[in-house]
Coordinates of C-alpha atoms in Angstrom, one line a residue:
M1 CA 80.8 125.4 144.4
F2 CA 84.2 126.6 143.1
R3 CA 83.9 123.9 140.3
E4 CA 80.7 125.2 138.9
R5 CA 81.9 128.7 138.8
V6 CA 85.0 127.6 137.1
Q7 CA 82.9 125.7 134.5
S8 CA 80.5 128.8 134.1
I9 CA 83.5 131.3 133.7
S10 CA 84.8 128.8 131.1
Y11 CA 81.8 128.8 129.2
L12 CA 81.4 132.5 129.0
R13 CA 84.8 133.0 127.9
E14 CA 84.4 130.6 125.0
L15 CA 81.1 132.4 124.3
I16 CA 82.6 135.6 124.0
T17 CA 85.6 134.6 121.9
R18 CA 83.3 132.8 119.4
N19 CA 81.0 135.9 119.1
S20 CA 83.9 138.4 118.6
V21 CA 85.5 136.3 115.9
Q22 CA 82.1 135.9 114.0
K23 CA 82.0 139.7 113.9
L24 CA 85.7 140.3 112.8
T25 CA 85.0 137.7 110.0
G26 CA 81.5 138.3 109.0
G27 CA 80.4 134.7 110.1
A28 CA 83.2 133.1 108.0
V29 CA 84.2 130.7 111.0
E30 CA 81.1 128.3 110.2
H31 CA 81.9 128.4 106.8
S32 CA 85.5 127.2 107.2
C33 CA 84.7 124.9 109.8
S34 CA 82.1 123.1 107.5
M35 CA 85.0 123.4 104.7
Y36 CA 87.9 121.9 106.3
S37 CA 86.8 118.5 108.1
T38 CA 88.1 118.0 111.4
G39 CA 87.2 114.3 111.5
S40 CA 89.6 113.2 109.0
T41 CA 89.9 109.4 108.4
L42 CA 93.7 109.3 107.7
T43 CA 95.4 106.2 107.8
E44 CA 98.6 106.8 109.5
L45 CA 101.5 104.8 107.3
P46 CA 104.1 103.1 108.9
R47 CA 106.9 105.1 110.4
K48 CA 110.4 105.4 109.0
L49 CA 112.5 103.2 111.6
N50 CA 115.7 104.2 112.5
K51 CA 118.6 102.2 112.1
S52 CA 118.7 100.7 115.4
E53 CA 115.3 99.6 115.1
R54 CA 114.0 96.4 113.8
K55 CA 111.1 95.7 111.5
P56 CA 107.6 95.1 113.3
M57 CA 107.3 91.0 113.5
V58 CA 104.5 89.3 111.9
R59 CA 103.9 87.0 114.9
S60 CA 105.1 87.6 118.3
F61 CA 108.2 86.3 119.9
N62 CA 106.4 84.6 122.5
E63 CA 104.3 82.9 119.6
L64 CA 107.8 82.0 118.0
K65 CA 109.0 80.6 121.3
R66 CA 106.0 78.5 121.8
E67 CA 106.1 76.8 118.3
A68 CA 109.9 76.1 118.7
R69 CA 109.4 74.5 122.2
L70 CA 106.7 72.2 120.3
K71 CA 108.7 71.4 117.8
R72 CA 112.0 70.7 120.0
K73 CA 109.8 68.3 122.4
A74 CA 108.3 66.6 119.3
S75 CA 111.9 66.0 117.9
E76 CA 112.5 63.8 121.1
N77 CA 110.2 61.4 119.8
V78 CA 111.5 59.3 117.0
N79 CA 108.4 59.3 115.1
E80 CA 107.5 59.8 111.3
I81 CA 105.6 63.1 110.9
S82 CA 103.8 63.4 107.6
L83 CA 104.0 67.0 106.5
H84 CA 101.4 69.1 104.3
P85 CA 102.4 70.8 101.0
P86 CA 104.3 72.7 100.7
D87 CA 106.4 71.7 103.6
N88 CA 106.7 68.2 102.0
G89 CA 108.4 69.3 98.9
L90 CA 105.1 69.0 96.7
L91 CA 103.0 72.0 95.0
V92 CA 99.9 73.3 96.5
K93 CA 97.9 72.7 93.5
G94 CA 95.1 75.3 94.1
L95 CA 97.7 78.0 94.1
I96 CA 99.4 76.8 90.7
P97 CA 97.1 79.0 88.7
V98 CA 97.4 81.9 91.2
A99 CA 101.2 81.7 90.6
H100 CA 100.9 82.0 86.9
K101 CA 98.5 84.9 87.1
V102 CA 100.8 86.8 89.4
Y103 CA 103.9 85.9 87.0
A104 CA 101.8 87.3 83.9
A105 CA 100.4 90.3 86.1
R106 CA 104.1 91.5 87.0
A107 CA 105.2 91.2 83.2
E108 CA 102.3 93.4 81.9
L109 CA 102.4 95.6 84.8
F110 CA 105.9 96.5 83.5
S111 CA 104.7 97.4 80.2
C112 CA 101.9 99.6 81.4
V113 CA 104.2 101.6 83.6
S114 CA 106.6 101.9 80.9
R115 CA 104.0 102.9 78.7
V116 CA 102.8 105.8 81.4
V117 CA 105.9 106.9 82.5
N118 CA 106.5 108.3 78.9
S119 CA 103.5 110.7 79.6
I120 CA 103.8 111.4 83.2
A121 CA 107.0 112.6 84.6
I122 CA 108.8 110.8 87.8
Y123 CA 111.3 112.5 89.9
S124 CA 113.6 111.3 92.4
C125 CA 115.8 113.0 95.1
R126 CA 119.3 112.4 94.4
L127 CA 120.3 112.2 98.3
C128 CA 117.4 110.6 100.2
G129 CA 115.8 108.8 97.2
E130 CA 112.3 110.0 97.8
V131 CA 109.8 109.9 94.9
H132 CA 107.5 112.4 93.2
V133 CA 104.9 111.5 90.5
G134 CA 104.0 114.6 88.4
C135 CA 105.3 117.9 87.4
P136 CA 106.7 120.0 89.4
P137 CA 108.1 118.4 92.3
H138 CA 106.8 119.4 95.4
K139 CA 108.5 121.6 98.0
I140 CA 108.0 119.7 101.3
R141 CA 111.3 119.8 103.0
T142 CA 111.7 116.2 104.3
C143 CA 115.4 115.4 102.9
D144 CA 117.2 114.5 106.4
V145 CA 120.0 112.3 105.5
P146 CA 124.0 112.9 105.9
G147 CA 125.0 115.4 103.1
S148 CA 121.3 117.0 102.6
P149 CA 121.2 120.8 102.9
T150 CA 120.4 122.6 106.2
S151 CA 117.2 123.6 104.5
K152 CA 116.1 119.7 104.0
E153 CA 114.8 120.7 100.3
H154 CA 115.1 117.8 98.3
T155 CA 117.6 117.6 95.1
W156 CA 115.4 116.5 92.1
T157 CA 116.5 114.4 89.1
R158 CA 114.3 112.6 86.6
G159 CA 113.3 108.9 87.4
G160 CA 112.3 106.0 85.7
V161 CA 110.2 102.7 86.3
E162 CA 113.0 101.5 88.9
H163 CA 111.7 104.1 91.2
V164 CA 108.0 103.4 90.8
L165 CA 108.5 99.6 90.8
P166 CA 111.8 98.9 92.9
L167 CA 113.4 95.6 92.3
I168 CA 113.7 93.2 95.6
E169 CA 116.1 90.2 94.6
S170 CA 116.1 86.8 96.1
F171 CA 118.5 83.6 95.6
H172 CA 117.2 81.2 93.1
L173 CA 116.7 77.7 94.9
Y174 CA 116.9 74.6 92.8
D175 CA 115.6 72.9 95.7
R176 CA 113.2 74.9 98.0
I177 CA 113.5 72.6 101.2
G178 CA 117.2 71.4 100.5
R179 CA 120.2 73.2 102.5
A180 CA 120.5 77.2 102.3
V181 CA 122.6 79.2 100.2
S182 CA 126.2 79.4 101.9
H183 CA 128.6 82.3 102.1
N184 CA 130.9 80.7 99.3
E185 CA 128.3 80.1 97.2
R186 CA 126.8 83.8 96.8
L187 CA 128.8 84.3 93.3
Q188 CA 127.6 81.1 92.0
V189 CA 123.7 81.5 92.4
D190 CA 121.6 83.5 90.4
R191 CA 119.5 86.3 91.9
I192 CA 116.2 86.9 90.5
P193 CA 113.0 89.2 91.6
A194 CA 111.6 87.6 94.7
I195 CA 108.2 87.8 93.5
V196 CA 109.3 85.8 90.5
E197 CA 111.4 83.0 92.9
L198 CA 108.0 82.8 94.5
C199 CA 105.7 82.0 91.6
I200 CA 108.6 79.5 90.7
Q201 CA 108.4 77.9 93.8
A202 CA 104.5 78.0 93.7
G203 CA 104.3 76.2 90.6
V204 CA 105.6 78.4 87.4
D205 CA 108.3 76.7 85.1
I206 CA 110.8 79.0 83.6
P207 CA 113.5 77.2 81.5
E208 CA 116.2 79.6 82.4
Y209 CA 115.6 79.1 86.5
P210 CA 115.0 75.1 86.6
T211 CA 113.8 74.0 90.0
R212 CA 113.1 70.4 91.4
R213 CA 109.7 69.4 91.6
R214 CA 109.1 66.2 93.5
V215 CA 106.7 63.0 92.8
C216 CA 107.2 61.7 96.3
P217 CA 106.8 63.7 99.6
V218 CA 109.5 64.0 102.2
Y219 CA 109.1 63.1 105.8
S220 CA 110.2 64.6 109.4
V221 CA 111.8 61.8 111.6
A222 CA 113.0 63.2 114.8
G223 CA 113.3 66.6 113.4
R224 CA 115.2 65.7 110.4
I225 CA 113.8 65.7 106.7
I226 CA 114.1 62.4 105.2
D227 CA 114.0 62.4 101.3
F228 CA 113.3 58.9 99.8
E229 CA 114.0 60.2 96.2
K230 CA 117.1 60.4 94.7
R231 CA 119.0 63.5 94.3
F232 CA 118.0 63.7 90.6
P233 CA 115.5 61.5 88.9
K234 CA 116.5 58.9 86.7
E235 CA 115.1 60.6 83.5
E236 CA 117.7 63.7 84.2
S237 CA 121.2 63.8 83.7
I238 CA 123.5 65.5 86.3
G239 CA 124.0 69.0 85.5
K240 CA 121.7 69.0 82.3
D241 CA 120.0 72.2 82.1
I242 CA 120.9 73.4 85.7
Y243 CA 122.9 76.5 85.7
A244 CA 123.7 77.6 89.3
H245 CA 126.0 80.3 88.1
G246 CA 126.3 82.7 85.5
F247 CA 124.4 85.8 86.5
W248 CA 127.4 87.9 85.1
E249 CA 126.2 87.1 81.5
H250 CA 123.2 89.7 82.7
K251 CA 120.4 87.3 81.8
S252 CA 117.4 89.3 81.0
T253 CA 114.7 88.8 83.6
E254 CA 112.5 91.1 81.8
D255 CA 112.3 89.5 78.4
C256 CA 108.9 88.4 78.9
N257 CA 108.0 92.3 79.4
K258 CA 109.6 93.3 75.9
S259 CA 107.2 90.8 74.3
M260 CA 104.2 92.2 76.1
E261 CA 103.1 94.9 73.7
L262 CA 99.6 96.5 74.3
H263 CA 97.3 96.9 71.4
F264 CA 95.9 100.2 72.2
N265 CA 97.3 103.8 72.5
D266 CA 94.9 105.1 75.0
I267 CA 96.5 106.2 77.9
R268 CA 93.7 106.0 80.2
A269 CA 93.0 102.6 79.2
V270 CA 96.3 101.8 79.8
A271 CA 96.4 103.2 83.4
T272 CA 93.2 101.5 84.1
R273 CA 94.5 97.9 83.3
G274 CA 98.1 98.6 85.4
M275 CA 95.5 99.4 88.3
E276 CA 93.9 96.0 87.9
L277 CA 97.2 94.7 87.4
W278 CA 98.8 96.0 90.4
E279 CA 95.9 94.8 92.8
T280 CA 96.2 91.2 91.1
L281 CA 99.8 91.4 91.7
R282 CA 99.6 92.3 95.4
S283 CA 96.5 90.0 96.4
G284 CA 97.7 87.2 94.3
G285 CA 101.2 87.5 96.4
L286 CA 99.6 87.5 99.4
K287 CA 97.7 84.3 98.9
L288 CA 100.9 82.4 97.8
M289 CA 102.8 84.0 101.1
E290 CA 99.9 82.4 103.1
K291 CA 101.3 78.8 102.2
Y292 CA 104.8 79.4 100.8
A293 CA 107.2 80.9 103.3
V294 CA 109.3 84.0 102.8
Q295 CA 112.1 85.6 105.0
T296 CA 113.4 88.9 105.5
C297 CA 116.1 90.6 107.5
G298 CA 114.8 92.6 110.4
Y299 CA 117.4 95.3 109.8
C300 CA 117.8 95.4 106.0
S301 CA 115.9 94.9 102.7
E302 CA 117.0 91.5 102.2
V303 CA 114.6 89.0 101.1
Q304 CA 114.8 85.1 100.8
V305 CA 112.0 83.0 99.2
G306 CA 112.0 79.7 101.0
P307 CA 111.5 78.3 104.5
K308 CA 114.7 79.3 105.7
G309 CA 117.2 82.2 104.9
H310 CA 120.5 82.0 103.0
R311 CA 123.8 82.1 105.1
V312 CA 125.8 85.1 103.1
R313 CA 127.3 87.4 105.5
N314 CA 126.5 90.6 103.5
C315 CA 124.1 92.4 106.0
Q316 CA 125.4 95.9 106.7
A317 CA 122.7 97.0 109.1
F318 CA 122.6 97.9 112.9
K319 CA 125.1 95.7 114.9
H320 CA 126.1 93.6 111.9
Q321 CA 129.4 92.8 113.5
M322 CA 127.9 91.1 116.3
R323 CA 126.1 88.7 114.0
D324 CA 129.2 88.4 111.9
G325 CA 127.6 89.8 108.7
Q326 CA 124.6 87.3 109.0
H327 CA 121.1 88.7 108.4
A328 CA 118.5 88.6 111.2
W329 CA 115.7 86.3 109.5
Q330 CA 112.0 86.9 110.3
E331 CA 108.8 86.4 108.6
A332 CA 108.1 88.6 105.5
T333 CA 105.2 90.5 104.6
I334 CA 103.7 91.5 101.2
D335 CA 105.3 94.9 101.5
D336 CA 108.9 93.2 101.7
I337 CA 108.8 91.7 98.3
V338 CA 106.6 94.1 96.5
P339 CA 107.3 97.2 98.2
P340 CA 104.8 100.4 97.6
V341 CA 106.7 103.5 97.4
Y342 CA 104.7 106.3 99.0
V343 CA 104.5 109.5 97.6
W344 CA 102.3 112.8 97.9
H345 CA 99.0 112.7 96.4
V346 CA 97.7 115.5 94.5
K347 CA 94.2 116.0 94.2
D348 CA 93.9 118.8 91.8
L349 CA 95.8 117.5 88.6
K350 CA 95.5 120.9 87.0
R351 CA 97.1 122.8 89.5
E352 CA 100.4 123.9 88.2
E353 CA 102.0 125.0 91.8
A354 CA 104.0 122.5 93.6
L355 CA 102.9 121.3 97.0
E356 CA 103.8 123.7 99.8
H357 CA 105.8 122.4 103.0
S358 CA 103.5 124.7 105.4
L359 CA 100.4 122.6 104.0
R360 CA 101.8 119.3 104.1
R361 CA 99.5 118.0 107.0
Y362 CA 96.4 118.4 104.3
Y363 CA 97.9 116.3 101.6
G364 CA 97.3 112.7 101.3
K365 CA 99.7 109.7 100.3
L366 CA 99.3 106.9 97.8
P367 CA 101.8 104.2 96.6
A368 CA 103.6 105.6 93.7
V369 CA 102.3 102.9 91.0
V370 CA 98.6 104.1 92.2
E371 CA 99.4 107.9 91.9
L372 CA 100.8 107.1 88.3
F373 CA 97.8 105.6 87.2
A374 CA 95.6 108.0 89.1
R375 CA 97.4 110.9 86.9
A376 CA 96.7 109.0 83.7
G377 CA 93.0 108.7 84.6
A378 CA 92.5 105.4 86.4
R379 CA 90.1 105.4 89.0
V380 CA 91.6 104.8 92.4
G381 CA 89.6 101.9 94.6
E382 CA 87.8 102.6 97.8
G383 CA 90.9 100.9 99.8
Y384 CA 92.9 104.0 99.1
A385 CA 90.5 106.5 100.6
S386 CA 91.9 106.8 104.1
L387 CA 95.3 107.5 102.4
M388 CA 94.3 110.0 99.9
R389 CA 92.5 112.5 102.4
E390 CA 89.7 113.4 100.0
D391 CA 87.5 114.4 102.9
V392 CA 89.9 117.3 103.9
A393 CA 89.7 120.5 101.7
V394 CA 93.4 122.1 101.0
P395 CA 93.3 125.6 102.1
E396 CA 95.2 128.5 100.2
L397 CA 98.1 129.9 101.7
D398 CA 96.3 133.1 102.9
E399 CA 93.7 130.9 104.9
V400 CA 96.1 129.0 106.7
K401 CA 96.0 131.5 109.7
W402 CA 92.1 130.8 109.7
V403 CA 92.5 127.1 110.2
V404 CA 92.3 125.5 113.4

């Protein structure tokens, strides 16, 4: 009895409140409710991890322990185990065209971004490194790093291609299933972009960075890799065309980008082509990583392409003293080698006002490359619809108080 009376009183109170608001606003409540969607399909981006937090694991610890237990049990039996490509040192023939396509897409993508950057401004915060595409930069106060002002406002400076497409490097391996790079060899082995190293290991041949291509596979006997080939084939002389050092000579890894000249001046066509190349780079890299292992540190951005991580003690992340500077290696994702730098998305490109801090929950986000090409006139794919928040209308500053 008492419960029914409470429900009826709550219903009457809600009805009175609704009628009073409609009288005061002249029926504008229904219009505002239909204008501002409450059923947004926003996809939450991965939150920024604290310094003491580890990156999410691709596979759970229990699965990794189970796999290690099976390998340890199999190594007790002295039996020859046949490995499949690429674990046996041979290439996956079906992924060789994919590697060439990804390598060419990366080179042309840099050309497209360089062309569009000349027309659309890019800003970067001098303190926290946040990126904004377009002019003017936003006023959202999210600069929260040591040395930032108390107002948490960003200190903007003009950025470039490196802020839209950050460079993630990896040690180049002559033999991908050989021993790992030691700490004493850190200055003798070249570092190249991780996506380029992935393409090289998958079948792309670059004269400046040679790699060993096996004809006979390796075998696993009692948990140890047995290579029946000689260290170097007979047709190769020891040390010929093999440069394991010399990165201080500033070998240009972007020479192929300089030769990529686009034969059209239509900025919209360049942006459309760049959007296709970005999707090709991401999808192709994901296909390669399904077969070719890539390792990343669980606490910093270090990446090593190959079945194992290197042994260079240069980790400066959380509790690196307990690991003697060694990296906490784990399985990498496509975001580790081709990181999408998320920026605030601007729906109305003709609007010259900066994004306001009080309306930040109505704004969407996009990767910086996608936002750059979208501002140049390219069409954004449906896969980014949940990030853009196109189903939510951004209210004016005088309408914020009416929004529930």
